[in-house]
mmCIF file of C-alpha atoms in Angstrom:
data_model
loop_
_atom_site.group_PDB
_atom_site.id
_atom_site.type_symbol
_atom_site.label_atom_id
_atom_site.label_comp_id
_atom_site.label_asym_id
_atom_site.label_seq_id
_atom_site.Cartn_x
_atom_site.Cartn_y
_atom_site.Cartn_z
ATOM 1 C CA LYS A 1 -25.538 -30.903 -20.867
ATOM 2 C CA ALA A 2 -22.509 -29.923 -22.939
ATOM 3 C CA GLY A 3 -19.226 -29.632 -21.084
ATOM 4 C CA VAL A 4 -16.645 -26.901 -21.040
ATOM 5 C CA THR A 5 -15.281 -26.166 -24.489
ATOM 6 C CA GLN A 6 -11.958 -24.554 -25.300
ATOM 7 C CA THR A 7 -10.608 -23.257 -28.572
ATOM 8 C CA PRO A 8 -8.244 -23.738 -30.178
ATOM 9 C CA ARG A 9 -7.124 -27.142 -28.917
ATOM 10 C CA TYR A 10 -3.569 -26.755 -30.185
ATOM 11 C CA LEU A 11 -1.518 -23.672 -30.916
ATOM 12 C CA ILE A 12 2.057 -22.998 -31.960
ATOM 13 C CA LYS A 13 3.443 -19.513 -31.493
ATOM 14 C CA THR A 14 6.811 -17.831 -31.721
ATOM 15 C CA ARG A 15 8.565 -16.168 -28.807
ATOM 16 C CA GLY A 16 7.509 -12.529 -28.482
ATOM 17 C CA GLN A 17 4.066 -13.016 -30.033
ATOM 18 C CA GLN A 18 0.795 -12.828 -28.165
ATOM 19 C CA VAL A 19 -2.008 -15.357 -27.983
ATOM 20 C CA THR A 20 -5.696 -15.413 -27.045
ATOM 21 C CA LEU A 21 -7.422 -18.537 -25.804
ATOM 22 C CA SER A 22 -11.168 -18.967 -25.551
ATOM 23 C CA CYS A 23 -13.405 -20.845 -23.137
ATOM 24 C CA SER A 24 -17.138 -21.491 -23.119
ATOM 25 C CA PRO A 25 -18.414 -22.694 -19.721
ATOM 26 C CA ILE A 26 -21.133 -25.217 -19.021
ATOM 27 C CA SER A 27 -24.528 -23.687 -19.689
ATOM 28 C CA GLY A 28 -25.731 -21.865 -16.599
ATOM 29 C CA HIS A 29 -22.288 -21.645 -15.003
ATOM 30 C CA ARG A 30 -21.219 -18.104 -14.176
ATOM 31 C CA SER A 31 -17.701 -18.658 -12.881
ATOM 32 C CA VAL A 32 -14.717 -19.398 -15.097
ATOM 33 C CA SER A 33 -11.216 -20.152 -13.870
ATOM 34 C CA TRP A 34 -7.986 -20.653 -15.762
ATOM 35 C CA TYR A 35 -5.122 -22.960 -14.856
ATOM 36 C CA GLN A 36 -1.720 -23.628 -16.374
ATOM 37 C CA GLN A 37 -0.398 -27.194 -16.386
ATOM 38 C CA THR A 38 3.267 -27.983 -16.984
ATOM 39 C CA PRO A 39 5.301 -31.131 -16.254
ATOM 40 C CA GLY A 40 7.529 -29.248 -13.819
ATOM 41 C CA GLN A 41 5.021 -27.126 -11.893
ATOM 42 C CA GLY A 42 1.848 -29.136 -12.309
ATOM 43 C CA LEU A 43 -1.491 -27.346 -12.248
ATOM 44 C CA GLN A 44 -1.287 -23.725 -11.171
ATOM 45 C CA PHE A 45 -4.128 -21.258 -10.737
ATOM 46 C CA LEU A 46 -4.067 -18.247 -13.048
ATOM 47 C CA PHE A 47 -7.268 -16.348 -12.306
ATOM 48 C CA GLU A 48 -11.006 -16.601 -11.773
ATOM 49 C CA TYR A 49 -13.829 -14.548 -13.241
ATOM 50 C CA PHE A 50 -17.343 -14.314 -11.929
ATOM 51 C CA SER A 51 -20.024 -12.099 -13.433
ATOM 52 C CA GLU A 52 -17.430 -10.391 -15.637
ATOM 53 C CA THR A 53 -15.233 -9.446 -12.650
ATOM 54 C CA GLN A 54 -11.861 -10.907 -11.774
ATOM 55 C CA ARG A 55 -12.389 -12.424 -8.362
ATOM 56 C CA ASN A 56 -9.037 -13.988 -7.687
ATOM 57 C CA LYS A 57 -5.585 -14.035 -9.235
ATOM 58 C CA GLY A 58 -2.628 -16.394 -8.988
ATOM 59 C CA ASN A 59 1.071 -15.579 -8.959
ATOM 60 C CA PHE A 60 1.658 -15.003 -12.624
ATOM 61 C CA PRO A 61 3.194 -11.953 -14.323
ATOM 62 C CA GLY A 62 1.046 -9.233 -15.823
ATOM 63 C CA ARG A 63 1.611 -10.704 -19.288
ATOM 64 C CA PHE A 64 -1.195 -13.075 -18.399
ATOM 65 C CA SER A 65 -4.613 -11.464 -18.480
ATOM 66 C CA GLY A 66 -8.181 -12.456 -18.970
ATOM 67 C CA ARG A 67 -11.728 -11.273 -19.247
ATOM 68 C CA GLN A 68 -15.237 -12.581 -19.081
ATOM 69 C CA PHE A 69 -18.165 -11.570 -21.219
ATOM 70 C CA SER A 70 -21.795 -11.108 -20.241
ATOM 71 C CA ASN A 71 -22.629 -14.594 -21.573
ATOM 72 C CA SER A 72 -19.982 -16.027 -19.187
ATOM 73 C CA ARG A 73 -17.629 -16.953 -21.995
ATOM 74 C CA SER A 74 -14.028 -16.109 -21.136
ATOM 75 C CA GLU A 75 -10.783 -15.368 -22.892
ATOM 76 C CA MET A 76 -7.255 -15.321 -21.616
ATOM 77 C CA ASN A 77 -4.417 -13.490 -23.274
ATOM 78 C CA VAL A 78 -0.694 -13.979 -22.965
ATOM 79 C CA SER A 79 1.492 -11.219 -24.382
ATOM 80 C CA THR A 80 5.201 -11.308 -25.234
ATOM 81 C CA LEU A 81 5.316 -15.078 -25.185
ATOM 82 C CA GLU A 82 8.298 -16.832 -23.626
ATOM 83 C CA LEU A 83 9.480 -20.399 -24.146
ATOM 84 C CA GLY A 84 8.416 -21.171 -20.565
ATOM 85 C CA ASP A 85 4.808 -20.354 -21.418
ATOM 86 C CA SER A 86 4.542 -23.633 -23.298
ATOM 87 C CA ALA A 87 1.900 -25.516 -21.375
ATOM 88 C CA LEU A 88 -1.588 -26.942 -21.322
ATOM 89 C CA TYR A 89 -4.011 -24.145 -20.457
ATOM 90 C CA LEU A 90 -7.122 -25.401 -18.776
ATOM 91 C CA CYS A 91 -10.387 -23.609 -18.318
ATOM 92 C CA ALA A 92 -12.803 -24.687 -15.617
ATOM 93 C CA SER A 93 -16.340 -23.574 -14.958
ATOM 94 C CA SER A 94 -18.534 -23.702 -11.881
ATOM 95 C CA ALA A 95 -22.053 -22.675 -11.068
ATOM 96 C CA ALA A 96 -20.802 -20.103 -8.588
ATOM 97 C CA SER A 97 -17.505 -19.037 -7.143
ATOM 98 C CA GLY A 98 -16.406 -21.689 -4.666
ATOM 99 C CA SER A 99 -18.557 -24.431 -6.211
ATOM 100 C CA LEU A 100 -17.257 -27.608 -7.822
ATOM 101 C CA LEU A 101 -14.972 -27.081 -10.791
ATOM 102 C CA TYR A 102 -15.418 -28.831 -14.111
ATOM 103 C CA PHE A 103 -12.517 -28.675 -16.512
ATOM 104 C CA GLY A 104 -12.383 -28.396 -20.259
ATOM 105 C CA PRO A 105 -9.991 -30.390 -22.477
ATOM 106 C CA GLY A 106 -7.433 -27.618 -22.521
ATOM 107 C CA THR A 107 -5.466 -25.715 -25.136
ATOM 108 C CA ARG A 108 -1.943 -26.959 -25.686
ATOM 109 C CA LEU A 109 0.300 -23.988 -26.398
ATOM 110 C CA THR A 110 3.771 -24.507 -27.776
ATOM 111 C CA VAL A 111 6.117 -21.521 -27.937
ATOM 112 C CA THR A 112 9.114 -21.864 -30.256
ATOM 113 C CA GLN B 1 8.398 -27.322 0.086
ATOM 114 C CA LYS B 2 5.122 -27.479 -1.824
ATOM 115 C CA GLU B 3 1.812 -26.916 -0.054
ATOM 116 C CA VAL B 4 0.479 -30.235 -1.356
ATOM 117 C CA GLU B 5 2.714 -33.263 -1.801
ATOM 118 C CA GLN B 6 1.783 -36.273 -3.890
ATOM 119 C CA ASP B 7 3.931 -39.240 -4.893
ATOM 120 C CA PRO B 8 4.356 -39.047 -8.688
ATOM 121 C CA GLY B 9 4.477 -42.818 -9.132
ATOM 122 C CA PRO B 10 4.052 -44.557 -11.443
ATOM 123 C CA LEU B 11 1.967 -46.972 -9.424
ATOM 124 C CA SER B 12 1.507 -50.272 -11.222
ATOM 125 C CA VAL B 13 -1.104 -52.782 -10.032
ATOM 126 C CA PRO B 14 -2.735 -55.895 -11.493
ATOM 127 C CA GLU B 15 -6.353 -55.726 -12.587
ATOM 128 C CA GLY B 16 -8.728 -56.258 -9.684
ATOM 129 C CA ALA B 17 -6.322 -54.932 -7.051
ATOM 130 C CA ILE B 18 -7.008 -52.011 -4.725
ATOM 131 C CA VAL B 19 -5.301 -48.779 -5.721
ATOM 132 C CA SER B 20 -4.277 -46.596 -2.809
ATOM 133 C CA LEU B 21 -3.391 -42.957 -3.417
ATOM 134 C CA ASN B 22 -2.615 -40.213 -0.957
ATOM 135 C CA CYS B 23 -1.617 -36.592 -0.503
ATOM 136 C CA THR B 24 -0.217 -34.640 2.384
ATOM 137 C CA TYR B 25 -0.597 -30.918 2.835
ATOM 138 C CA SER B 26 0.729 -28.180 5.047
ATOM 139 C CA ASN B 27 -1.971 -25.480 4.948
ATOM 140 C CA SER B 28 -4.366 -26.037 7.862
ATOM 141 C CA ALA B 29 -6.853 -23.652 6.232
ATOM 142 C CA PHE B 30 -7.754 -26.217 3.578
ATOM 143 C CA GLN B 31 -11.304 -27.465 4.129
ATOM 144 C CA TYR B 32 -12.413 -28.714 0.715
ATOM 145 C CA PHE B 33 -10.735 -31.753 -0.787
ATOM 146 C CA MET B 34 -11.113 -33.173 -4.253
ATOM 147 C CA TRP B 35 -9.746 -35.934 -6.414
ATOM 148 C CA TYR B 36 -9.499 -35.546 -10.162
ATOM 149 C CA ARG B 37 -8.646 -38.128 -12.794
ATOM 150 C CA GLN B 38 -6.781 -37.037 -15.901
ATOM 151 C CA TYR B 39 -6.306 -39.186 -18.967
ATOM 152 C CA SER B 40 -3.511 -38.394 -21.396
ATOM 153 C CA ARG B 41 -4.257 -35.288 -23.484
ATOM 154 C CA LYS B 42 -7.521 -34.639 -21.622
ATOM 155 C CA GLY B 43 -8.643 -32.196 -18.961
ATOM 156 C CA PRO B 44 -9.014 -33.297 -15.309
ATOM 157 C CA GLU B 45 -12.312 -35.002 -14.455
ATOM 158 C CA LEU B 46 -13.804 -34.569 -10.982
ATOM 159 C CA LEU B 47 -14.060 -37.911 -9.172
ATOM 160 C CA MET B 48 -14.677 -37.195 -5.515
ATOM 161 C CA TYR B 49 -15.356 -34.198 -3.318
ATOM 162 C CA THR B 50 -15.164 -34.081 0.484
ATOM 163 C CA TYR B 51 -15.675 -31.264 2.924
ATOM 164 C CA SER B 52 -13.599 -31.339 6.131
ATOM 165 C CA SER B 53 -12.708 -34.681 7.719
ATOM 166 C CA GLY B 54 -14.339 -38.047 7.154
ATOM 167 C CA ASN B 55 -14.970 -40.699 4.545
ATOM 168 C CA LYS B 56 -17.010 -40.669 1.378
ATOM 169 C CA GLU B 57 -17.817 -43.585 -0.864
ATOM 170 C CA ASP B 58 -19.032 -43.567 -4.459
ATOM 171 C CA GLY B 59 -19.125 -46.881 -6.262
ATOM 172 C CA ARG B 60 -15.605 -48.286 -6.407
ATOM 173 C CA PHE B 61 -14.096 -45.068 -5.050
ATOM 174 C CA THR B 62 -13.571 -44.125 -1.392
ATOM 175 C CA ALA B 63 -12.111 -40.811 -0.302
ATOM 176 C CA GLN B 64 -10.783 -40.226 3.196
ATOM 177 C CA VAL B 65 -9.705 -37.002 4.858
ATOM 178 C CA ASP B 66 -7.770 -36.765 8.108
ATOM 179 C CA LYS B 67 -7.363 -33.080 8.868
ATOM 180 C CA SER B 68 -5.523 -33.745 12.138
ATOM 181 C CA SER B 69 -2.750 -35.443 10.149
ATOM 182 C CA LYS B 70 -3.167 -33.249 7.063
ATOM 183 C CA TYR B 71 -3.520 -36.382 4.993
ATOM 184 C CA ILE B 72 -6.041 -37.423 2.355
ATOM 185 C CA SER B 73 -6.488 -40.713 0.539
ATOM 186 C CA LEU B 74 -8.310 -42.187 -2.404
ATOM 187 C CA PHE B 75 -8.963 -45.915 -2.738
ATOM 188 C CA ILE B 76 -10.071 -47.584 -5.945
ATOM 189 C CA ARG B 77 -11.491 -51.072 -5.484
ATOM 190 C CA ASP B 78 -11.583 -53.752 -8.172
ATOM 191 C CA SER B 79 -9.310 -51.678 -10.396
ATOM 192 C CA GLN B 80 -9.750 -51.894 -14.160
ATOM 193 C CA PRO B 81 -7.356 -51.116 -17.027
ATOM 194 C CA SER B 82 -9.604 -48.131 -17.796
ATOM 195 C CA ASP B 83 -8.566 -46.690 -14.410
ATOM 196 C CA SER B 84 -5.073 -46.159 -15.820
ATOM 197 C CA ALA B 85 -4.613 -42.401 -15.620
ATOM 198 C CA THR B 86 -3.039 -39.657 -13.556
ATOM 199 C CA TYR B 87 -4.854 -38.903 -10.311
ATOM 200 C CA LEU B 88 -4.633 -35.414 -8.892
ATOM 201 C CA CYS B 89 -5.599 -34.308 -5.430
ATOM 202 C CA ALA B 90 -6.776 -30.740 -5.027
ATOM 203 C CA MET B 91 -7.813 -28.627 -2.092
ATOM 204 C CA SER B 92 -9.013 -25.175 -1.213
ATOM 205 C CA ALA B 93 -9.633 -23.034 1.826
ATOM 206 C CA SER B 94 -12.924 -21.311 2.601
ATOM 207 C CA GLY B 95 -15.480 -20.314 0.028
ATOM 208 C CA ALA B 96 -13.878 -16.897 0.005
ATOM 209 C CA ALA B 97 -10.958 -18.476 -1.850
ATOM 210 C CA GLY B 98 -13.292 -18.949 -4.747
ATOM 211 C CA ASN B 99 -12.044 -21.399 -7.312
ATOM 212 C CA LYS B 100 -8.397 -21.190 -6.365
ATOM 213 C CA LEU B 101 -7.503 -24.833 -5.970
ATOM 214 C CA THR B 102 -4.070 -26.022 -4.933
ATOM 215 C CA PHE B 103 -3.161 -29.253 -6.688
ATOM 216 C CA GLY B 104 -0.765 -32.048 -5.918
ATOM 217 C CA GLY B 105 1.608 -33.019 -8.697
ATOM 218 C CA GLY B 106 -0.420 -36.101 -9.610
ATOM 219 C CA THR B 107 0.191 -39.848 -9.355
ATOM 220 C CA ARG B 108 0.375 -41.953 -12.520
ATOM 221 C CA VAL B 109 -1.511 -45.206 -12.134
ATOM 222 C CA LEU B 110 -1.174 -48.187 -14.456
ATOM 223 C CA VAL B 111 -3.581 -51.087 -14.089
ATOM 224 C CA LYS B 112 -2.287 -54.126 -15.944
ATOM 225 C CA PRO B 113 -4.746 -56.689 -17.375
#
């Protein structure tokens, strides 16, 4: 079974721009979660989507948003990028909310 | 103080040695405990999963949870150079918390041939 895929794998953006990251979960998985990983803060939960509904949200500003489509694929968007948004953004899928999480390879975002 | 504390290492051991990793936590609501392995420039890979207190063994890996002490451990027996990676502990509360995991900062492990 194919794993979680994320596109693009690497991205360089300028401060003030916006960015959209994409995630395709494992086939049959209906829950998608997003995490931000930085050297200083480690892995932090952004939000979770299940059946196209946001189920849970972490402590991030409103510039961070996401959505899930009917085929369970998910996107996250970051608007008005700041230098501190440079991070590895990880998508994880699970069969159901609260089930085991399986992570994708991540998208490395660099904001200059 | 962070909810989950993990020694960042690096932890350097010779090949064949036992690697001992641990995390402490402060939130007594945590019931689900996981260990992930992350290689450089890769996403975390689920290694072990434990519910509540007790031990769980899977091949060379043993996970232990002591909820009374708020302390979890991972042991890797007969360590190999391929075990060199960052190991992350993660935990969550009830199923109602969904997929909101709280992670430790990770411990870098280096297994020398």
